[in-house]
Amino acid sequence: QVQLVESGGGLVQAGGSLRLSCTTSGRTFVGYAMGWFRQAGGKEREFVAAVSTSGSRTAYPDSVKGRFTISRDNAKNTVYLQMNSLKPEDTAVYYCAAKKSGFILTTLQYDYWGQGTQVTVSS
């Protein structure tokens, strides 16, 4: 069982930055594809970023491309989401996800999910 814990959310003004972190307790991330998703009130959960097991490959939707960067430190069992130039429409609960896979996964097919961290961007 992989337990994921997100941190780093908060309230920020439009144009600001936040860095989210996702770590696991007692389990390595090695061999796991990792992703970030978000869910705003009344909307479906949507893909935000994904990274391969080695960290060499990443994927983003057009809505965040050029503003968000996903990275991972396998030695620390931590995945990061650097969010720059934040917009009010980025407001959502952000979730970290993991799946034992050698592929980048951009859909909801992950096996493990964190509890989420709230990001609120004020205008």
Coordinates of N, CA, C and O in Angstrom, one line a residue:
Q1 N 0.8 -1.2 0.0 CA 0.0 0.0 0.0 C 0.9 1.2 0.0 O 1.8 1.3 0.8
V2 N 0.5 2.2 -0.9 CA 1.3 3.4 -1.0 C 0.4 4.5 -0.4 O -0.7 4.8 -0.9
Q3 N 0.9 5.2 0.6 CA 0.2 6.3 1.2 C 0.9 7.6 0.8 O 2.0 7.8 1.0
L4 N 0.1 8.5 0.1 CA 0.6 9.7 -0.4 C 0.1 10.9 0.5 O -1.0 11.0 0.8
V5 N 1.0 11.8 0.7 CA 0.7 13.0 1.5 C 1.1 14.3 0.8 O 2.3 14.4 0.5
E6 N 0.2 15.1 0.5 CA 0.5 16.4 -0.2 C 0.7 17.5 0.8 O 0.1 17.5 1.9
S7 N 1.4 18.5 0.4 CA 1.6 19.7 1.2 C 2.0 20.8 0.3 O 2.3 20.6 -0.8
G8 N 1.9 22.1 0.9 CA 2.3 23.2 0.1 C 1.2 24.1 -0.4 O 1.4 25.1 -1.0
G9 N 0.0 23.6 -0.3 CA -1.2 24.4 -0.7 C -1.3 25.7 0.1 O -0.7 25.9 1.1
G10 N -2.2 26.6 -0.4 CA -2.5 27.8 0.4 C -3.2 28.8 -0.5 O -3.7 28.5 -1.6
L11 N -3.2 30.0 0.0 CA -3.8 31.2 -0.6 C -2.7 32.1 -1.3 O -1.7 32.4 -0.6
V12 N -2.9 32.4 -2.5 CA -1.9 33.2 -3.2 C -2.6 34.1 -4.2 O -3.7 33.8 -4.7
Q13 N -2.0 35.3 -4.4 CA -2.6 36.2 -5.4 C -2.3 35.8 -6.8 O -1.3 35.1 -7.1
A14 N -3.2 36.2 -7.7 CA -2.9 35.9 -9.1 C -1.6 36.4 -9.5 O -1.1 37.5 -9.1
G15 N -0.9 35.6 -10.3 CA 0.5 35.9 -10.7 C 1.6 35.4 -9.8 O 2.7 35.4 -10.1
G16 N 1.1 34.9 -8.7 CA 2.1 34.3 -7.7 C 2.4 32.9 -8.0 O 2.0 32.3 -9.0
S17 N 3.2 32.3 -7.1 CA 3.7 31.0 -7.2 C 3.5 30.1 -5.9 O 3.5 30.7 -4.8
L18 N 3.4 28.8 -6.1 CA 3.4 27.9 -5.1 C 4.1 26.6 -5.5 O 4.1 26.3 -6.7
R19 N 4.7 25.9 -4.5 CA 5.2 24.6 -4.8 C 4.6 23.6 -4.0 O 4.7 23.7 -2.7
L20 N 4.0 22.6 -4.6 CA 3.4 21.5 -3.9 C 4.3 20.4 -3.8 O 5.2 20.2 -4.7
S21 N 4.2 19.6 -2.7 CA 5.1 18.4 -2.5 C 4.2 17.2 -2.2 O 3.1 17.4 -1.7
C22 N 4.7 16.1 -2.6 CA 3.9 14.8 -2.4 C 5.0 13.8 -2.0 O 5.9 13.6 -2.7
T23 N 4.8 13.2 -0.8 CA 5.7 12.2 -0.3 C 5.0 11.0 0.2 O 3.7 11.1 0.4
T24 N 5.7 10.0 0.4 CA 5.1 8.7 0.9 C 5.8 8.3 2.1 O 7.0 8.6 2.3
S25 N 5.1 7.6 2.9 CA 5.7 7.1 4.2 C 6.0 5.6 4.1 O 5.1 4.9 3.8
G26 N 7.2 5.3 4.3 CA 7.5 3.9 4.4 C 7.5 3.1 3.1 O 7.5 1.9 3.0
R27 N 7.5 3.8 1.9 CA 7.5 3.1 0.7 C 8.2 4.0 -0.4 O 8.1 5.2 -0.4
T28 N 9.0 3.3 -1.2 CA 9.7 4.0 -2.2 C 8.9 4.4 -3.4 O 7.9 3.6 -3.8
F29 N 9.2 5.5 -4.1 CA 8.5 5.9 -5.4 C 9.2 5.2 -6.6 O 8.6 5.3 -7.7
V30 N 10.3 4.5 -6.4 CA 11.0 3.9 -7.5 C 10.1 3.0 -8.3 O 9.5 2.1 -7.6
G31 N 10.0 3.1 -9.6 CA 9.2 2.3 -10.4 C 7.7 2.7 -10.5 O 6.9 2.1 -11.2
Y32 N 7.4 3.9 -9.9 CA 6.0 4.4 -9.9 C 6.0 5.6 -10.8 O 6.8 6.5 -10.7
A33 N 5.0 5.6 -11.7 CA 4.6 6.8 -12.4 C 3.9 7.7 -11.5 O 3.1 7.2 -10.7
M34 N 4.1 9.0 -11.5 CA 3.5 10.0 -10.6 C 2.8 11.0 -11.4 O 3.2 11.4 -12.5
G35 N 1.7 11.5 -10.8 CA 0.9 12.6 -11.4 C 0.3 13.5 -10.5 O 0.2 13.2 -9.3
W36 N -0.1 14.6 -11.0 CA -0.9 15.6 -10.2 C -2.2 15.9 -10.9 O -2.2 16.0 -12.2
F37 N -3.3 15.9 -10.2 CA -4.6 16.2 -10.7 C -5.2 17.3 -9.8 O -4.7 17.6 -8.7
R38 N -6.3 17.9 -10.3 CA -7.0 18.9 -9.5 C -8.5 18.8 -9.7 O -8.9 18.3 -10.7
Q39 N -9.2 19.3 -8.7 CA -10.6 19.2 -8.8 C -11.2 20.5 -8.1 O -11.0 20.7 -6.9
A40 N -11.9 21.3 -9.0 CA -12.5 22.5 -8.5 C -14.0 22.1 -8.1 O -14.5 21.1 -8.5
G41 N -14.6 23.0 -7.3 CA -15.9 22.7 -6.8 C -16.9 22.4 -7.9 O -17.0 23.3 -8.8
G42 N -17.6 21.3 -7.8 CA -18.6 21.0 -8.8 C -18.1 20.5 -10.2 O -18.9 20.3 -11.1
K43 N -16.8 20.3 -10.3 CA -16.2 19.9 -11.6 C -15.6 18.6 -11.4 O -15.3 18.1 -10.3
E44 N -15.3 17.9 -12.5 CA -14.6 16.7 -12.5 C -13.1 16.9 -12.2 O -12.5 17.9 -12.5
R45 N -12.5 15.8 -11.7 CA -11.0 15.8 -11.5 C -10.3 15.9 -12.8 O -10.7 15.1 -13.7
E46 N -9.3 16.7 -13.0 CA -8.6 16.9 -14.2 C -7.1 16.7 -14.1 O -6.6 17.1 -13.0
F47 N -6.5 16.3 -15.1 CA -5.1 16.1 -15.2 C -4.3 17.4 -15.2 O -4.7 18.3 -15.9
V48 N -3.2 17.4 -14.4 CA -2.4 18.6 -14.4 C -1.0 18.4 -14.8 O -0.4 19.2 -15.5
A49 N -0.4 17.3 -14.4 CA 1.0 17.0 -14.8 C 1.3 15.6 -14.5 O 0.7 15.0 -13.6
A50 N 2.3 15.0 -15.2 CA 2.7 13.7 -15.0 C 4.2 13.6 -15.2 O 4.8 14.3 -16.0
V51 N 4.8 12.6 -14.5 CA 6.3 12.4 -14.7 C 6.6 10.9 -14.7 O 5.9 10.1 -14.1
S52 N 7.6 10.6 -15.6 CA 7.9 9.2 -15.7 C 8.7 8.7 -14.4 O 9.1 9.5 -13.6
T53 N 9.0 7.4 -14.4 CA 9.7 6.9 -13.2 C 11.0 7.5 -12.9 O 11.5 7.7 -11.8
S54 N 11.7 7.8 -14.0 CA 13.1 8.4 -13.9 C 13.1 9.9 -13.8 O 14.1 10.5 -13.4
G55 N 11.9 10.5 -14.1 CA 11.9 11.9 -14.1 C 12.3 12.6 -15.4 O 12.2 13.8 -15.6
S56 N 12.6 11.8 -16.4 CA 13.1 12.3 -17.7 C 12.0 12.8 -18.6 O 12.3 13.6 -19.5
R57 N 10.8 12.2 -18.4 CA 9.7 12.6 -19.3 C 8.6 13.2 -18.5 O 8.3 12.7 -17.4
T58 N 8.0 14.3 -19.0 CA 6.9 14.9 -18.3 C 5.7 15.2 -19.3 O 6.0 15.2 -20.6
A59 N 4.6 15.4 -18.8 CA 3.4 15.8 -19.7 C 2.5 16.8 -19.0 O 2.4 16.7 -17.7
Y60 N 1.9 17.7 -19.7 CA 1.0 18.7 -19.2 C -0.1 19.0 -20.1 O 0.1 18.9 -21.4
P61 N -1.2 19.4 -19.6 CA -2.3 19.8 -20.5 C -2.0 21.3 -20.9 O -1.2 22.0 -20.3
D62 N -2.6 21.7 -22.0 CA -2.3 23.1 -22.5 C -2.6 24.2 -21.4 O -2.0 25.2 -21.4
S63 N -3.6 23.9 -20.6 CA -4.0 24.9 -19.6 C -2.9 25.3 -18.6 O -3.0 26.4 -18.0
V64 N -1.9 24.4 -18.4 CA -0.9 24.7 -17.4 C 0.5 24.7 -18.0 O 1.5 25.1 -17.4
K65 N 0.6 24.3 -19.3 CA 1.9 24.2 -19.9 C 2.6 25.5 -20.0 O 2.0 26.5 -20.3
G66 N 3.9 25.5 -19.6 CA 4.7 26.7 -19.5 C 4.6 27.4 -18.2 O 5.4 28.3 -17.9
R67 N 3.6 27.0 -17.4 CA 3.5 27.7 -16.0 C 3.8 26.7 -14.9 O 4.3 27.1 -13.9
F68 N 3.4 25.4 -15.1 CA 3.6 24.4 -14.1 C 4.8 23.5 -14.5 O 5.0 23.2 -15.7
T69 N 5.5 23.0 -13.5 CA 6.6 22.1 -13.7 C 6.5 21.0 -12.7 O 6.5 21.2 -11.5
I70 N 6.5 19.7 -13.1 CA 6.5 18.6 -12.3 C 8.0 18.0 -12.2 O 8.6 18.0 -13.2
S71 N 8.4 17.6 -11.1 CA 9.7 17.0 -10.9 C 9.6 16.0 -9.8 O 8.7 16.0 -9.0
R72 N 10.6 15.1 -9.7 CA 10.7 14.1 -8.7 C 12.1 13.9 -8.2 O 13.1 14.1 -8.9
D73 N 12.2 13.6 -6.9 CA 13.5 13.3 -6.3 C 13.3 11.9 -5.7 O 12.7 11.7 -4.6
N74 N 13.7 10.9 -6.4 CA 13.4 9.5 -5.9 C 14.2 9.2 -4.6 O 13.8 8.3 -3.9
A75 N 15.3 9.8 -4.4 CA 16.1 9.6 -3.2 C 15.3 10.1 -2.0 O 15.4 9.5 -0.9
K76 N 14.4 11.1 -2.2 CA 13.6 11.6 -1.1 C 12.2 11.1 -1.1 O 11.4 11.6 -0.3
N77 N 11.9 10.3 -2.1 CA 10.5 9.8 -2.3 C 9.5 11.0 -2.3 O 8.5 10.9 -1.7
T78 N 9.9 12.0 -3.1 CA 9.1 13.2 -3.2 C 8.9 13.6 -4.6 O 9.8 13.6 -5.4
V79 N 7.6 14.0 -4.9 CA 7.3 14.6 -6.2 C 6.9 16.1 -5.9 O 6.1 16.3 -5.0
Y80 N 7.3 16.9 -6.8 CA 6.9 18.4 -6.7 C 6.1 18.9 -7.8 O 6.2 18.3 -9.0
L81 N 5.3 19.9 -7.6 CA 4.6 20.6 -8.6 C 4.9 22.1 -8.4 O 4.3 22.7 -7.4
Q82 N 5.8 22.7 -9.2 CA 6.0 24.1 -9.1 C 5.0 24.8 -10.0 O 4.9 24.5 -11.2
M83 N 4.3 25.7 -9.4 CA 3.2 26.4 -10.1 C 3.5 27.9 -10.1 O 3.6 28.5 -9.0
N84 N 3.7 28.4 -11.3 CA 4.0 29.9 -11.5 C 2.9 30.6 -12.2 O 2.1 29.9 -12.9
S85 N 2.9 31.9 -12.2 CA 1.9 32.7 -12.9 C 0.5 32.2 -12.6 O -0.3 32.0 -13.6
L86 N 0.2 31.9 -11.4 CA -1.1 31.3 -11.0 C -2.3 32.3 -11.4 O -2.2 33.5 -11.3
K87 N -3.4 31.6 -11.8 CA -4.6 32.3 -12.2 C -5.7 31.9 -11.3 O -5.7 30.8 -10.7
P88 N -6.8 32.7 -11.1 CA -7.9 32.3 -10.3 C -8.5 31.0 -10.7 O -9.0 30.2 -9.9
E89 N -8.5 30.7 -12.0 CA -9.0 29.4 -12.5 C -8.2 28.2 -12.1 O -8.6 27.1 -12.4
D90 N -7.0 28.4 -11.5 CA -6.2 27.3 -11.0 C -6.7 26.9 -9.6 O -6.2 25.9 -9.0
T91 N -7.6 27.7 -9.0 CA -8.1 27.3 -7.7 C -8.8 25.9 -7.7 O -9.7 25.7 -8.5
A92 N -8.3 25.1 -6.8 CA -8.9 23.7 -6.8 C -8.2 23.0 -5.6 O -7.2 23.5 -5.0
V93 N -8.7 21.8 -5.4 CA -7.9 20.8 -4.5 C -7.0 20.0 -5.4 O -7.5 19.5 -6.4
Y94 N -5.7 20.0 -5.1 CA -4.7 19.3 -5.9 C -4.4 18.0 -5.3 O -4.1 17.9 -4.0
Y95 N -4.4 16.9 -6.1 CA -4.1 15.6 -5.6 C -2.9 15.0 -6.3 O -2.7 15.2 -7.5
C96 N -2.1 14.3 -5.5 CA -1.0 13.5 -6.0 C -1.5 12.1 -6.3 O -2.3 11.6 -5.5
A97 N -0.9 11.4 -7.3 CA -1.3 10.1 -7.6 C -0.1 9.2 -8.0 O 0.9 9.8 -8.5
A98 N -0.2 7.9 -7.8 CA 0.9 7.0 -8.1 C 0.4 5.7 -8.7 O -0.7 5.2 -8.3
K99 N 1.2 5.2 -9.6 CA 0.8 3.8 -10.2 C 2.1 3.2 -10.6 O 3.0 3.8 -11.2
K100 N 2.2 1.9 -10.3 CA 3.4 1.1 -10.7 C 3.3 1.0 -12.2 O 2.5 0.2 -12.7
S101 N 4.2 1.7 -12.9 CA 4.1 1.7 -14.3 C 5.4 2.4 -14.9 O 5.9 3.3 -14.3
G102 N 5.8 1.9 -16.1 CA 6.9 2.5 -16.8 C 6.4 3.6 -17.8 O 7.3 4.2 -18.4
F103 N 5.1 3.9 -17.8 CA 4.6 4.9 -18.7 C 4.2 6.2 -18.0 O 4.0 6.2 -16.8
I104 N 4.1 7.3 -18.8 CA 3.5 8.5 -18.3 C 2.0 8.3 -18.4 O 1.5 7.9 -19.4
L105 N 1.3 8.6 -17.3 CA -0.1 8.4 -17.3 C -0.8 9.7 -17.1 O -0.6 10.5 -16.2
T106 N -1.7 10.0 -18.1 CA -2.4 11.3 -18.1 C -3.8 11.2 -17.8 O -4.6 12.2 -17.9
T107 N -4.3 10.1 -17.5 CA -5.7 9.9 -17.1 C -5.9 9.5 -15.7 O -4.9 9.4 -15.0
L108 N -7.1 9.1 -15.3 CA -7.3 8.9 -13.9 C -7.0 7.4 -13.5 O -7.5 6.9 -12.4
Q109 N -6.2 6.7 -14.2 CA -6.0 5.3 -14.0 C -4.9 5.0 -12.9 O -4.3 3.9 -12.9
Y110 N -4.7 6.0 -12.1 CA -3.7 5.7 -11.0 C -4.3 4.9 -9.9 O -5.5 4.9 -9.7
D111 N -3.5 4.2 -9.2 CA -3.9 3.2 -8.1 C -4.0 3.9 -6.8 O -4.8 3.5 -5.9
Y112 N -3.1 4.9 -6.5 CA -3.0 5.5 -5.2 C -3.2 7.0 -5.3 O -2.7 7.6 -6.2
W113 N -3.9 7.5 -4.3 CA -4.2 9.0 -4.3 C -4.0 9.5 -2.9 O -4.2 8.9 -1.9
G114 N -3.5 10.8 -2.9 CA -3.4 11.5 -1.6 C -4.7 12.1 -1.2 O -5.7 12.0 -2.0
Q115 N -4.7 12.8 -0.1 CA -6.0 13.4 0.4 C -6.2 14.7 -0.2 O -7.3 15.3 0.0
G116 N -5.3 15.3 -0.8 CA -5.5 16.6 -1.5 C -5.0 17.8 -0.7 O -5.0 17.7 0.6
T117 N -4.6 18.8 -1.4 CA -4.3 20.1 -0.7 C -4.9 21.2 -1.5 O -4.9 21.3 -2.7
Q118 N -5.5 22.2 -0.7 CA -6.2 23.2 -1.3 C -5.3 24.3 -1.8 O -4.4 24.8 -1.1
V119 N -5.6 24.8 -3.1 CA -4.9 25.9 -3.6 C -5.9 26.9 -4.0 O -6.9 26.6 -4.8
T120 N -5.8 28.1 -3.5 CA -6.8 29.2 -3.8 C -6.0 30.4 -4.3 O -5.0 30.9 -3.7
V121 N -6.4 30.8 -5.5 CA -5.7 32.0 -6.2 C -6.8 33.1 -6.2 O -7.8 33.0 -6.8
S122 N -6.4 34.2 -5.6 CA -7.3 35.4 -5.5 C -7.0 36.3 -6.7 O -5.8 36.5 -7.1
S123 N -8.0 37.0 -7.1 CA -7.8 37.9 -8.3 C -7.5 39.3 -7.8 O -7.5 39.6 -6.6

